[in-house]
Amino acid sequence: MANKEDNLKKIISHSKEYGFVFQSSEIYDGLAAVYDYGQMGAELKKNIKDYWWKAMVNMNENIVGLDSAIFMHPTTWKASGHVDAFSDPLIDNKDSNKRYRADVLIEEYVEKIRLKTEKDVAKGIKRFGDALDEAQFRATNPNVLRNQTKIDDINARFKTAMEADDLAGIKTLIEDLGIACPISGSKNWTDVKQFNLMFSTEIGAVADSANTIYLRPETAQGIFVNYLNVQKSGRMKIPFGIAQIGKAFRNEIVARQFIFRMREFEQMEMQFFVRPGEEMKWYEHWKAERVKWHQSLGIDAKYYRFHDHIKLAHYANAACDIEFDFPMGFKELEGIHSRTDFDLKQHEKFSGKKLQYFDPELNESYVPYVVETSVGLDRTFLAILSSAFTEEKLENGTERTVLKLPAFLAPVKVAIMPLTRKDGLPDKAREILNTLKYDYNCNYDEKDSPGKRYRRQDAIGTPFCIMVDHQTLEDNTVTIRDRDTMEQERVSIDKIEAILKEKLDIRKVLD
Ligand code: GAP
């Protein structure tokens, strides 16, 4: 990727031009950090959801699905700790009047130091080529070591301040690091304050505080409060999981970076209920499984890394993120958390209902421990889109923009085109469309030259284009063009279904 910032701008404008993502309420100048998915985006998003669901629910005998409501009894959020503790530390710059997340300012500072190290390593590789032992270089180069010590010191101070809820300490750290506001360039900061991220509204006709309810900030609580319903009605035996895809809402204050940080977004979460004491085994299991899932999307492994949480959330005894190298650098894509029995015990306490499981093998009852995997659907969408976005120079000197999406996720699987609008070619093309449309989202396109039509399909990531030409009328054959190689193969119409089935089969990826 040439210039990462430019790349993000290109992806944003490509998304708009080809109907992937639009700013919400654009005709009213938009609503910050809220986005709509267009005709192509809705398809891609649905395909990602289906793939996650298949991998989680269909492929695991002991995981079932759930679709719980967005609105929940308000005590849910008191019990879960969100009313008291779901907040971000915010800081304002007095000159620009811009508000920032204090933790993000520090994280971005650390990321800059890390990038310096990566530059030093890249220089070393350029200079010494294969002769360079990268691990040894990282372990001995004075610049690399100095930068790592800086990062460790900052992280240690940050962790101590966050764990002690020492907001003054976080401000001092920002001042000591000399972090300036990117807008005003000044270091004139207010004190750090905590800001709760939950949206609230009133239920029913009377607006008083007794009727206040929240838009869920995570889908997980819908799973926790239904855990016994599912366990009993599904006769589930521990260990078992409940998976859910749904909207979540957070009043994000620092909401930039396109669909990376939104106020309304979707999560794909799975809570895995285990015996107390076995949670670390399952935590490691799900870390490995989730990385495998991401890598099955065909994106190079170097785009992913684990990041252990510096400060654990109020409910966790171990937690890490799978980070992805987005156009704006490595950032959280998925969280994997060992949530102990915190949530279920809290719900027992606040509801007065027992949420225990009777384990027939142990002949005892207990409140299960929970390992959760929680991935942002919109962030997965951005990861897939940004790694698929490719600008290619072709041999004939022209250029093309192509989305090299995994074929099984592509919004349109196959485009069917008559070479011209005459001689009965459109009828023949529609005949083919009418046989394929039951299995695949197809696109019929007869406008403009074939070259232009191929470019349009490349730009939305359509893996296959079928061209109906005059030879088709003679011998019942068409050409199938492959998006990535741009090669065209002439095949008999009778073979099309079998060819597409083979190339678009999701089984291979799931296996
Ligand atoms: N139930 C645990 C939980 O909600 P989280 O780390 O706060 O954990 C999980 O969120 C995932 O949800 C994140 O890894 C991210 O992919 C996604 N996510 C969180 N906030 C988001 C936002 N404002 N916009 C888009 N995605 C978000």
Short mmCIF file of C-alpha atoms in Angstrom, two decimals, residues 35-480:
data_model
loop_
_atom_site.label_atom_id
_atom_site.label_comp_id
_atom_site.label_asym_id
_atom_site.label_seq_id
_atom_site.Cartn_x
_atom_site.Cartn_y
_atom_site.Cartn_z
CA TYR A 35 -23.12 5.03 7.73
CA ASP A 36 -25.49 3.26 5.36
CA TYR A 37 -24.59 0.24 3.26
CA GLY A 38 -25.57 0.55 -0.40
CA GLN A 39 -26.59 -2.11 -2.89
CA MET A 40 -23.12 -3.70 -3.05
CA GLY A 41 -22.25 -3.11 0.62
CA ALA A 42 -25.45 -4.76 1.81
CA GLU A 43 -24.59 -7.91 -0.19
CA LEU A 44 -20.98 -8.03 0.99
CA LYS A 45 -22.05 -7.49 4.60
CA LYS A 46 -24.68 -10.23 4.35
CA ASN A 47 -22.10 -12.63 2.89
CA ILE A 48 -19.65 -11.92 5.72
CA LYS A 49 -22.42 -12.50 8.28
CA ASP A 50 -23.42 -15.78 6.60
CA TYR A 51 -19.83 -16.97 6.57
CA TRP A 52 -19.32 -16.14 10.26
CA TRP A 53 -22.63 -17.82 11.16
CA LYS A 54 -21.81 -20.94 9.16
CA ALA A 55 -18.33 -21.19 10.69
CA MET A 56 -19.62 -20.61 14.22
CA VAL A 57 -23.03 -22.27 14.35
CA ASN A 58 -23.24 -24.80 11.50
CA MET A 59 -19.69 -26.11 11.91
CA ASN A 60 -19.84 -26.53 15.71
CA GLU A 61 -22.31 -29.01 17.13
CA ASN A 62 -22.23 -27.33 20.53
CA ILE A 63 -22.86 -23.74 19.37
CA VAL A 64 -26.35 -22.42 18.69
CA GLY A 65 -27.65 -19.06 17.53
CA LEU A 66 -29.76 -16.37 19.16
CA ASP A 67 -31.46 -13.16 18.06
CA SER A 68 -32.20 -11.10 21.15
CA ALA A 69 -33.81 -7.64 21.29
CA ILE A 70 -31.83 -4.42 21.25
CA PHE A 71 -33.85 -3.03 24.16
CA MET A 72 -33.29 -4.80 27.46
CA HIS A 73 -34.50 -4.25 31.00
CA PRO A 74 -32.48 -1.29 32.33
CA THR A 75 -31.25 -3.28 35.33
CA THR A 76 -29.29 -5.42 32.84
CA TRP A 77 -26.87 -2.55 32.37
CA LYS A 78 -26.62 -1.81 36.08
CA ALA A 79 -25.78 -5.48 36.68
CA SER A 80 -23.29 -5.71 33.83
CA GLY A 81 -21.41 -2.66 35.11
CA HIS A 82 -22.06 -0.59 32.00
CA VAL A 83 -23.99 2.16 33.82
CA ASP A 84 -21.09 2.76 36.20
CA ALA A 85 -18.03 1.77 34.20
CA PHE A 86 -18.61 1.82 30.45
CA SER A 87 -16.82 5.05 29.79
CA ASP A 88 -13.89 6.52 27.92
CA PRO A 89 -11.35 8.96 29.35
CA LEU A 90 -11.76 12.18 27.36
CA ILE A 91 -9.57 15.25 27.10
CA ASP A 92 -10.20 18.55 25.27
CA ASN A 93 -7.70 20.82 23.62
CA LYS A 94 -8.47 24.34 24.84
CA ASP A 95 -7.30 26.03 21.63
CA SER A 96 -9.05 23.91 19.01
CA ASN A 97 -11.96 22.93 21.31
CA LYS A 98 -11.54 19.43 19.89
CA ARG A 99 -12.24 16.43 22.09
CA TYR A 100 -10.03 13.33 22.11
CA ARG A 101 -9.91 9.97 23.82
CA ALA A 102 -6.92 10.27 26.14
CA ASP A 103 -6.11 6.56 25.77
CA VAL A 104 -6.20 6.84 21.97
CA LEU A 105 -3.80 9.84 22.01
CA ILE A 106 -1.34 7.73 23.99
CA GLU A 107 -1.87 4.63 21.82
CA GLU A 108 -1.28 6.66 18.68
CA TYR A 109 1.92 8.08 20.17
CA VAL A 110 3.11 4.52 20.91
CA GLU A 111 2.14 3.42 17.38
CA LYS A 112 4.34 6.20 15.93
CA ILE A 113 7.33 4.91 17.90
CA ARG A 114 6.58 1.38 16.70
CA LEU A 115 6.46 2.58 13.11
CA LYS A 116 9.92 4.14 13.57
CA THR A 117 11.19 0.70 14.60
CA GLU A 118 9.57 -0.85 11.53
CA LYS A 119 11.30 1.77 9.36
CA ASP A 120 14.67 0.93 10.93
CA VAL A 121 14.06 -2.77 10.30
CA ALA A 122 13.00 -2.06 6.69
CA LYS A 123 16.19 -0.03 6.17
CA GLY A 124 18.26 -2.91 7.56
CA ILE A 125 16.53 -5.36 5.21
CA LYS A 126 17.12 -3.04 2.26
CA ARG A 127 20.78 -2.69 3.12
CA PHE A 128 21.69 -6.29 4.00
CA GLY A 129 19.00 -8.23 2.12
CA ASP A 130 18.77 -11.93 2.91
CA ALA A 131 21.97 -11.71 4.96
CA LEU A 132 20.06 -9.87 7.71
CA ASP A 133 18.91 -11.96 10.65
CA GLU A 134 15.76 -9.93 11.42
CA ALA A 135 15.19 -11.40 14.89
CA GLN A 136 18.77 -10.68 15.88
CA PHE A 137 18.59 -7.18 14.41
CA ARG A 138 15.47 -6.47 16.49
CA ALA A 139 17.16 -7.86 19.60
CA THR A 140 20.40 -5.90 19.25
CA ASN A 141 19.97 -2.71 17.19
CA PRO A 142 20.37 0.28 19.59
CA ASN A 143 17.58 2.35 17.95
CA VAL A 144 15.14 -0.55 18.04
CA LEU A 145 16.00 -1.29 21.68
CA ARG A 146 15.72 2.37 22.70
CA ASN A 147 12.30 2.64 21.09
CA GLN A 148 11.09 -0.59 22.70
CA THR A 149 12.16 0.68 26.14
CA LYS A 150 10.22 3.90 25.46
CA ILE A 151 7.10 1.90 24.48
CA ASP A 152 7.38 -0.33 27.56
CA ASP A 153 7.75 2.67 29.88
CA ILE A 154 4.75 4.47 28.39
CA ASN A 155 2.59 1.34 28.52
CA ALA A 156 3.57 0.69 32.14
CA ARG A 157 2.70 4.26 33.22
CA PHE A 158 -0.57 4.13 31.25
CA LYS A 159 -1.55 0.79 32.79
CA THR A 160 -0.82 1.98 36.34
CA ALA A 161 -2.85 5.17 35.81
CA MET A 162 -5.82 3.38 34.19
CA GLU A 163 -5.95 0.66 36.84
CA ALA A 164 -5.95 3.25 39.62
CA ASP A 165 -8.52 5.36 37.73
CA ASP A 166 -5.89 8.10 38.04
CA LEU A 167 -7.18 10.61 35.47
CA ALA A 168 -4.66 13.27 36.58
CA GLY A 169 -1.88 10.71 35.97
CA ILE A 170 -3.12 10.16 32.41
CA LYS A 171 -3.08 13.91 31.76
CA THR A 172 0.46 14.15 33.17
CA LEU A 173 1.53 11.32 30.85
CA ILE A 174 0.09 13.17 27.83
CA GLU A 175 1.92 16.33 28.91
CA ASP A 176 5.19 14.50 29.63
CA LEU A 177 5.11 12.91 26.16
CA GLY A 178 4.55 16.37 24.64
CA ILE A 179 1.48 15.18 22.72
CA ALA A 180 0.01 18.09 20.73
CA CYS A 181 -3.48 18.54 19.31
CA PRO A 182 -3.32 17.59 15.59
CA ILE A 183 -5.62 20.54 14.76
CA SER A 184 -4.21 23.45 16.81
CA GLY A 185 -0.74 22.03 17.37
CA SER A 186 -0.97 23.20 20.99
CA LYS A 187 -0.43 21.24 24.21
CA ASN A 188 -3.02 23.24 26.12
CA TRP A 189 -5.16 20.40 27.54
CA THR A 190 -8.11 20.27 29.93
CA ASP A 191 -8.28 17.69 32.72
CA VAL A 192 -9.25 14.15 31.72
CA LYS A 193 -12.90 13.22 32.39
CA GLN A 194 -14.79 9.93 32.13
CA PHE A 195 -17.70 9.91 29.64
CA ASN A 196 -20.33 7.13 29.54
CA LEU A 197 -20.84 5.72 26.04
CA MET A 198 -24.39 4.39 26.33
CA PHE A 199 -27.27 6.03 24.47
CA SER A 200 -30.43 6.29 26.51
CA THR A 201 -34.06 6.90 25.61
CA GLU A 202 -37.48 6.58 27.25
CA ILE A 203 -39.84 3.67 26.90
CA GLY A 204 -43.59 4.29 26.90
CA ALA A 205 -45.42 7.61 26.93
CA VAL A 206 -44.15 9.18 30.14
CA ALA A 207 -40.68 10.70 30.09
CA ASP A 208 -39.37 10.25 33.60
CA SER A 209 -36.17 8.65 34.77
CA ALA A 210 -37.98 5.45 35.84
CA ASN A 211 -38.64 4.79 32.15
CA THR A 212 -35.07 5.28 30.92
CA ILE A 213 -33.73 2.43 28.84
CA TYR A 214 -30.51 2.03 26.90
CA LEU A 215 -29.62 1.04 23.38
CA ARG A 216 -27.41 -2.00 23.95
CA PRO A 217 -23.69 -1.19 23.73
CA GLU A 218 -22.85 -4.89 23.16
CA THR A 219 -24.94 -7.86 22.05
CA ALA A 220 -23.39 -10.07 24.73
CA GLN A 221 -25.83 -9.20 27.52
CA GLY A 222 -28.74 -10.54 25.43
CA ILE A 223 -26.87 -13.85 25.44
CA PHE A 224 -26.17 -13.81 29.18
CA VAL A 225 -29.75 -13.16 30.22
CA ASN A 226 -30.96 -15.94 27.88
CA TYR A 227 -28.29 -18.47 28.74
CA LEU A 228 -30.54 -20.69 30.89
CA ASN A 229 -33.45 -20.42 28.42
CA VAL A 230 -31.20 -21.72 25.64
CA GLN A 231 -29.44 -24.30 27.81
CA LYS A 232 -32.71 -25.78 29.06
CA SER A 233 -34.77 -25.60 25.86
CA GLY A 234 -31.83 -26.87 23.76
CA ARG A 235 -30.64 -29.39 26.40
CA MET A 236 -27.16 -27.98 25.96
CA LYS A 237 -24.24 -29.55 27.82
CA ILE A 238 -21.25 -27.57 28.97
CA PRO A 239 -19.04 -26.59 27.18
CA PHE A 240 -21.44 -24.91 24.75
CA GLY A 241 -21.72 -21.60 22.95
CA ILE A 242 -24.40 -19.09 21.97
CA ALA A 243 -23.73 -16.95 18.91
CA GLN A 244 -25.45 -13.76 17.90
CA ILE A 245 -25.16 -11.09 15.21
CA GLY A 246 -26.73 -7.73 15.88
CA LYS A 247 -26.59 -3.99 16.21
CA ALA A 248 -24.83 -2.26 19.07
CA PHE A 249 -24.71 1.45 19.85
CA ARG A 250 -22.04 3.60 21.46
CA ASN A 251 -21.91 7.36 21.73
CA GLU A 252 -18.34 7.44 20.46
CA ILE A 253 -16.88 10.88 20.96
CA VAL A 254 -13.88 10.46 18.77
CA ALA A 255 -15.61 9.06 15.74
CA ARG A 256 -13.38 9.31 12.70
CA GLN A 257 -11.89 6.81 10.30
CA PHE A 258 -14.90 5.86 8.23
CA ILE A 259 -16.71 2.68 9.31
CA PHE A 260 -13.94 1.77 11.77
CA ARG A 261 -15.52 3.61 14.69
CA MET A 262 -19.24 4.17 14.40
CA ARG A 263 -22.05 5.12 16.74
CA GLU A 264 -24.30 2.38 15.35
CA PHE A 265 -22.52 -0.80 14.31
CA GLU A 266 -22.88 -4.55 14.21
CA GLN A 267 -21.16 -7.18 16.30
CA MET A 268 -20.80 -10.90 15.74
CA GLU A 269 -20.39 -12.34 19.22
CA MET A 270 -20.16 -15.79 20.71
CA GLN A 271 -20.24 -16.60 24.42
CA PHE A 272 -18.75 -19.98 25.25
CA PHE A 273 -19.91 -21.38 28.61
CA VAL A 274 -17.32 -23.57 30.33
CA ARG A 275 -16.52 -25.24 33.64
CA PRO A 276 -14.87 -22.92 36.15
CA GLY A 277 -11.12 -23.49 35.99
CA GLU A 278 -11.18 -24.52 32.33
CA GLU A 279 -11.51 -21.00 30.98
CA MET A 280 -7.85 -20.46 30.09
CA LYS A 281 -7.80 -23.63 27.98
CA TRP A 282 -10.85 -22.41 26.05
CA TYR A 283 -9.46 -18.88 25.84
CA GLU A 284 -6.39 -20.24 24.02
CA HIS A 285 -8.61 -22.48 21.89
CA TRP A 286 -10.76 -19.57 20.68
CA LYS A 287 -7.77 -17.32 20.08
CA ALA A 288 -6.40 -19.91 17.66
CA GLU A 289 -9.80 -20.64 16.08
CA ARG A 290 -10.59 -17.00 15.43
CA VAL A 291 -7.25 -16.26 13.80
CA LYS A 292 -7.83 -19.28 11.56
CA TRP A 293 -11.23 -17.85 10.58
CA HIS A 294 -9.74 -14.49 9.66
CA GLN A 295 -6.95 -16.06 7.68
CA SER A 296 -9.39 -18.25 5.77
CA LEU A 297 -10.45 -15.02 4.07
CA GLY A 298 -7.22 -15.26 2.11
CA ILE A 299 -5.61 -12.13 3.55
CA ASP A 300 -1.87 -12.39 4.19
CA ALA A 301 -1.00 -13.36 7.79
CA LYS A 302 1.22 -10.28 8.15
CA TYR A 303 -1.94 -8.11 8.36
CA TYR A 304 -2.92 -9.68 11.69
CA ARG A 305 -1.37 -9.58 15.15
CA PHE A 306 -2.43 -10.21 18.73
CA HIS A 307 -2.44 -7.42 21.27
CA ASP A 308 -2.87 -8.34 24.94
CA HIS A 309 -4.97 -5.78 26.81
CA ILE A 310 -2.92 -3.46 29.00
CA LYS A 311 -5.90 -2.69 31.21
CA LEU A 312 -8.42 -5.51 31.66
CA ALA A 313 -12.12 -4.62 31.45
CA HIS A 314 -14.07 -4.86 34.69
CA TYR A 315 -15.34 -8.34 33.77
CA ALA A 316 -12.21 -10.07 32.41
CA ASN A 317 -9.35 -12.18 33.79
CA ALA A 318 -7.61 -12.37 30.39
CA ALA A 319 -8.25 -10.44 27.20
CA CYS A 320 -6.63 -9.75 23.88
CA ASP A 321 -7.44 -8.20 20.55
CA ILE A 322 -6.84 -9.54 17.09
CA GLU A 323 -5.55 -6.42 15.39
CA PHE A 324 -5.62 -5.80 11.66
CA ASP A 325 -3.33 -3.57 9.63
CA PHE A 326 -6.09 -1.20 8.43
CA PRO A 327 -5.28 1.70 6.08
CA MET A 328 -4.79 3.77 9.25
CA GLY A 329 -2.45 1.25 10.90
CA PHE A 330 -2.84 -1.74 13.23
CA LYS A 331 -6.12 -1.48 15.13
CA GLU A 332 -8.56 -3.75 16.96
CA LEU A 333 -10.67 -6.00 14.77
CA GLU A 334 -11.85 -8.56 17.30
CA GLY A 335 -11.77 -8.94 21.06
CA ILE A 336 -11.34 -12.28 22.80
CA HIS A 337 -12.16 -12.11 26.48
CA SER A 338 -12.21 -14.52 29.35
CA ARG A 339 -15.14 -12.94 31.22
CA THR A 340 -15.08 -15.31 34.21
CA ASP A 341 -18.48 -15.78 35.90
CA PHE A 342 -18.77 -12.00 36.37
CA ASP A 343 -21.79 -11.35 34.16
CA LEU A 344 -23.88 -14.37 35.18
CA LYS A 345 -23.14 -13.79 38.89
CA GLN A 346 -24.10 -10.13 38.55
CA HIS A 347 -27.37 -11.07 36.83
CA GLU A 348 -28.06 -13.60 39.61
CA LYS A 349 -27.48 -10.88 42.16
CA PHE A 350 -29.60 -8.20 40.50
CA SER A 351 -32.46 -10.46 39.33
CA GLY A 352 -32.58 -12.75 42.35
CA LYS A 353 -32.80 -15.73 39.95
CA LYS A 354 -30.37 -18.65 39.98
CA LEU A 355 -28.34 -18.96 36.79
CA GLN A 356 -26.55 -22.17 37.66
CA TYR A 357 -25.85 -25.20 35.54
CA PHE A 358 -26.10 -28.73 36.90
CA ASP A 359 -23.11 -30.65 35.59
CA PRO A 360 -24.12 -34.34 35.46
CA GLU A 361 -20.52 -35.50 35.11
CA LEU A 362 -19.38 -33.67 38.22
CA ASN A 363 -22.75 -34.09 39.93
CA GLU A 364 -22.65 -30.44 41.06
CA SER A 365 -24.14 -27.07 40.16
CA TYR A 366 -22.11 -24.00 39.35
CA VAL A 367 -22.24 -20.67 37.54
CA PRO A 368 -20.32 -21.28 34.29
CA TYR A 369 -17.33 -19.25 33.24
CA VAL A 370 -17.48 -17.54 29.86
CA VAL A 371 -15.00 -17.05 27.04
CA GLU A 372 -16.26 -14.60 24.47
CA THR A 373 -15.25 -13.85 20.90
CA SER A 374 -16.50 -10.49 19.68
CA VAL A 375 -15.78 -9.24 16.20
CA GLY A 376 -17.06 -6.05 14.59
CA LEU A 377 -18.91 -6.78 11.37
CA ASP A 378 -18.20 -3.32 9.98
CA ARG A 379 -14.51 -3.59 10.85
CA THR A 380 -14.35 -7.00 9.18
CA PHE A 381 -16.01 -5.39 6.15
CA LEU A 382 -13.36 -2.62 6.15
CA ALA A 383 -10.52 -5.13 6.57
CA ILE A 384 -11.77 -7.21 3.65
CA LEU A 385 -12.51 -4.19 1.46
CA SER A 386 -9.19 -2.47 2.11
CA SER A 387 -7.11 -5.56 1.47
CA ALA A 388 -9.11 -6.33 -1.70
CA PHE A 389 -8.75 -2.82 -3.12
CA THR A 390 -6.12 -2.99 -5.86
CA GLU A 391 -4.97 -0.54 -8.51
CA GLU A 392 -3.25 -2.38 -11.34
CA LYS A 393 -1.21 -1.24 -14.31
CA LEU A 394 -1.98 -3.49 -17.24
CA GLU A 395 0.37 -4.66 -19.97
CA ASN A 396 -1.30 -2.45 -22.57
CA GLY A 397 -0.49 0.62 -20.43
CA THR A 398 -4.02 1.15 -19.11
CA GLU A 399 -5.01 0.87 -15.45
CA ARG A 400 -7.81 -0.87 -13.65
CA THR A 401 -9.22 -0.75 -10.13
CA VAL A 402 -10.24 -4.18 -8.98
CA LEU A 403 -11.64 -5.54 -5.74
CA LYS A 404 -9.92 -8.88 -5.27
CA LEU A 405 -12.53 -10.09 -2.83
CA PRO A 406 -12.68 -13.76 -1.89
CA ALA A 407 -15.09 -15.07 -4.55
CA PHE A 408 -17.54 -16.53 -1.99
CA LEU A 409 -17.96 -13.09 -0.40
CA ALA A 410 -18.31 -11.03 -3.58
CA PRO A 411 -21.58 -9.03 -3.76
CA VAL A 412 -22.20 -10.14 -7.34
CA LYS A 413 -20.95 -13.61 -8.15
CA VAL A 414 -21.44 -13.54 -11.88
CA ALA A 415 -22.22 -10.91 -14.51
CA ILE A 416 -23.92 -12.01 -17.71
CA MET A 417 -23.38 -9.87 -20.78
CA PRO A 418 -24.54 -10.05 -24.38
CA LEU A 419 -21.77 -8.82 -26.71
CA THR A 420 -24.29 -6.58 -28.50
CA ARG A 421 -27.91 -5.64 -27.98
CA LYS A 422 -28.87 -7.19 -31.32
CA ASP A 423 -29.25 -10.57 -33.04
CA GLY A 424 -31.03 -12.26 -30.11
CA LEU A 425 -27.92 -12.14 -27.88
CA PRO A 426 -29.78 -10.40 -24.98
CA ASP A 427 -32.44 -13.17 -24.98
CA LYS A 428 -29.78 -15.85 -24.80
CA ALA A 429 -27.98 -13.98 -22.00
CA ARG A 430 -31.22 -13.62 -20.03
CA GLU A 431 -31.86 -17.35 -20.45
CA ILE A 432 -28.54 -18.03 -18.70
CA LEU A 433 -29.32 -15.42 -16.04
CA ASN A 434 -32.65 -17.09 -15.35
CA THR A 435 -30.99 -20.42 -14.60
CA LEU A 436 -28.25 -18.96 -12.37
CA LYS A 437 -30.25 -16.42 -10.37
CA TYR A 438 -31.65 -19.06 -7.99
CA ASP A 439 -28.20 -19.86 -6.67
CA TYR A 440 -26.20 -16.66 -7.12
CA ASN A 441 -26.62 -12.91 -7.03
CA CYS A 442 -26.16 -12.13 -10.74
CA ASN A 443 -25.87 -8.94 -12.70
CA TYR A 444 -27.13 -8.46 -16.24
CA ASP A 445 -25.18 -5.80 -18.15
CA GLU A 446 -25.58 -4.88 -21.82
CA LYS A 447 -24.58 -1.20 -21.79
CA ASP A 448 -21.24 0.16 -23.13
CA SER A 449 -18.29 -1.66 -24.66
CA PRO A 450 -17.24 -5.05 -23.22
CA GLY A 451 -14.04 -3.43 -21.88
CA LYS A 452 -16.01 -0.84 -19.90
CA ARG A 453 -18.39 -3.47 -18.60
CA TYR A 454 -15.49 -5.66 -17.43
CA ARG A 455 -13.98 -2.65 -15.59
CA ARG A 456 -17.31 -1.98 -13.85
CA GLN A 457 -17.49 -5.58 -12.67
CA ASP A 458 -13.82 -5.50 -11.58
CA ALA A 459 -14.58 -2.42 -9.50
CA ILE A 460 -17.28 -4.24 -7.51
CA GLY A 461 -15.26 -7.44 -7.29
CA THR A 462 -17.38 -9.74 -9.49
CA PRO A 463 -15.27 -12.90 -9.83
CA PHE A 464 -16.79 -14.13 -13.11
CA CYS A 465 -18.22 -12.52 -16.25
CA ILE A 466 -20.05 -14.57 -18.86
CA MET A 467 -20.06 -13.11 -22.38
CA VAL A 468 -22.70 -14.26 -24.88
CA ASP A 469 -21.54 -13.67 -28.46
CA HIS A 470 -22.46 -14.76 -31.99
CA GLN A 471 -20.63 -18.06 -31.61
CA THR A 472 -22.99 -18.82 -28.69
CA LEU A 473 -25.89 -18.96 -31.13
CA GLU A 474 -23.97 -21.45 -33.28
CA ASP A 475 -22.45 -23.84 -30.78
CA ASN A 476 -24.05 -23.04 -27.38
CA THR A 477 -20.76 -21.87 -25.84
CA VAL A 478 -19.88 -18.67 -23.94
CA THR A 479 -16.70 -17.18 -22.54
CA ILE A 480 -16.13 -17.02 -18.79
#
